Amino acid sequence: MAEQRKEKETDIKEKLLEKHHEAKLVRRIVFIVFIILMLSLTALVAGGYSFVKNSLQPVDEDAEETTVVEIPIGSSVAAIGNILEENGIVHNAKIFRYYVKFKNESGFQAGEYALSPAMTLDDIIEELKQGKIMQEVVFQVTIPEGRQLTEIATILSNRANVNEEEFLETVNDPAFVEKMMARFPVLLTEEILAEDVMYPLEGYLFPATYPFYEENPSIETIVETMLIKTQEVVIQYSAEMEEKEMTIHEVLTMASLIEEEATAQTDRENISSVFYNRLETGMPLQTDPTIAYALGEHLDRTLFVHLEVESPYNTYKYPGLTPGPIANAGETSIIAALRPAETDYFYFLATPDGKVLFNRTLEEHNRDRATHITGSGE
């Protein structure tokens, strides 16, 4: 009996010892696996870091040759990244895109560029933004602020060898407008097709100096170039437009009214405040440039008979904004449309010497009018 008990105890000890060895072995295996996983993770992170770091460096710092790279009109950042990678200018298109997004860069311009694999990403971005293209400018066209579509047609006919009538027919052709809307869906919305809008692209051809790199650019090329510029400017103020709950069309419309009335930068913010004060109280805007636009002619002076013109652009008859812009507005007027001064003005008057007088009441306004316009003031 004693012998059997002893054998049983020995078996138990052996089994306990065996389990102890097994547990120790398991712990060792788990530890080894953990170390392997940590090393793998470290290697993965290090590899990823190394990949990104290398992708941010020039492809070849010692490269002396340049490559002609063409960036088509309307190219997205992703498309530009792919073009640069295909031409050996950047290591990785996605890293380029993420870098541009991280740096909050925009305003890349179409054209042919002489780029080098030795350039840094910042150098490449700056080059594409500044438009230092390898082509020589054949001619330039300056579109001043406050010009209407018909006036722009005249400027282009004189400076860009464009047929005036053909230009106006093209920019008002429904098929052409739809094509531009497809290319610029954020900028050109259904609002430009509203029944009362006189010209769909009125106010959307930004006032600026445009370089052209061919002798006879097509009307489509010219219009696209201008729309790209408008989009570049307007898109900067997207957050402010959302905050004011205004569409691009409404902002450009308001900006055009301010542009046509303003004589100085300081006037714009105050004129904007008058328009907004009137809109808030339901008063008609009563701005003379809309009468001239409705009549389709230049007016040296707006007479009472002119105020009777039947048109949705007549802001003496119809309250609210006009159906669309009445001219192209510069960036200062766009800013004024979004950031009006805080005033209690409801009237303003442009004097013959170029000053703009602001009034709170009709009585004050009439007194200034009598003094500075009709000459019957005391």
mmCIF file of N, CA and C in Angstrom, residues 8-24 27:
data_model
loop_
_atom_site.group_PDB
_atom_site.id
_atom_site.type_symbol
_atom_site.label_atom_id
_atom_site.label_comp_id
_atom_site.label_asym_id
_atom_site.label_seq_id
_atom_site.Cartn_x
_atom_site.Cartn_y
_atom_site.Cartn_z
ATOM 1 N N LYS A 8 2.206 6.797 -6.787
ATOM 2 C CA LYS A 8 1.192 7.785 -7.181
ATOM 3 C C LYS A 8 1.713 9.206 -6.973
ATOM 4 N N GLU A 9 2.378 9.460 -5.842
ATOM 5 C CA GLU A 9 2.934 10.786 -5.554
ATOM 6 C C GLU A 9 4.005 11.153 -6.565
ATOM 7 N N THR A 10 4.775 10.109 -6.932
ATOM 8 C CA THR A 10 5.845 10.360 -7.923
ATOM 9 C C THR A 10 5.235 10.779 -9.256
ATOM 10 N N ASP A 11 4.151 10.075 -9.670
ATOM 11 C CA ASP A 11 3.461 10.412 -10.934
ATOM 12 C C ASP A 11 2.922 11.837 -10.905
ATOM 13 N N ILE A 12 2.348 12.207 -9.754
ATOM 14 C CA ILE A 12 1.769 13.563 -9.629
ATOM 15 C C ILE A 12 2.863 14.619 -9.756
ATOM 16 N N LYS A 13 4.006 14.343 -9.082
ATOM 17 C CA LYS A 13 5.117 15.300 -9.145
ATOM 18 C C LYS A 13 5.640 15.446 -10.570
ATOM 19 N N GLU A 14 5.726 14.290 -11.262
ATOM 20 C CA GLU A 14 6.216 14.320 -12.640
ATOM 21 C C GLU A 14 5.274 15.109 -13.546
ATOM 22 N N LYS A 15 3.935 14.919 -13.315
ATOM 23 C CA LYS A 15 2.952 15.642 -14.130
ATOM 24 C C LYS A 15 2.996 17.149 -13.840
ATOM 25 N N LEU A 16 3.158 17.494 -12.554
ATOM 26 C CA LEU A 16 3.244 18.914 -12.198
ATOM 27 C C LEU A 16 4.485 19.553 -12.798
ATOM 28 N N LEU A 17 5.589 18.779 -12.760
ATOM 29 C CA LEU A 17 6.834 19.272 -13.318
ATOM 30 C C LEU A 17 6.715 19.452 -14.829
ATOM 31 N N GLU A 18 6.015 18.495 -15.458
ATOM 32 C CA GLU A 18 5.802 18.566 -16.906
ATOM 33 C C GLU A 18 4.960 19.789 -17.283
ATOM 34 N N LYS A 19 3.876 20.042 -16.477
ATOM 35 C CA LYS A 19 3.032 21.205 -16.732
ATOM 36 C C LYS A 19 3.808 22.498 -16.525
ATOM 37 N N HIS A 20 4.685 22.501 -15.525
ATOM 38 C CA HIS A 20 5.501 23.677 -15.261
ATOM 39 C C HIS A 20 6.399 23.979 -16.448
ATOM 40 N N HIS A 21 7.002 22.910 -17.010
ATOM 41 C CA HIS A 21 7.859 23.081 -18.190
ATOM 42 C C HIS A 21 7.048 23.571 -19.389
ATOM 43 N N GLU A 22 5.839 23.017 -19.538
ATOM 44 C CA GLU A 22 4.978 23.429 -20.652
ATOM 45 C C GLU A 22 4.605 24.909 -20.527
ATOM 46 N N ALA A 23 4.237 25.332 -19.308
ATOM 47 C CA ALA A 23 3.858 26.735 -19.089
ATOM 48 C C ALA A 23 5.035 27.662 -19.375
ATOM 49 N N LYS A 24 6.207 27.216 -18.941
ATOM 50 C CA LYS A 24 7.411 28.011 -19.170
ATOM 51 C C LYS A 24 7.694 28.141 -20.655
ATOM 52 N N ARG A 27 5.162 30.545 -22.220
ATOM 53 C CA ARG A 27 5.522 31.934 -21.936
ATOM 54 C C ARG A 27 6.673 32.398 -22.818
#
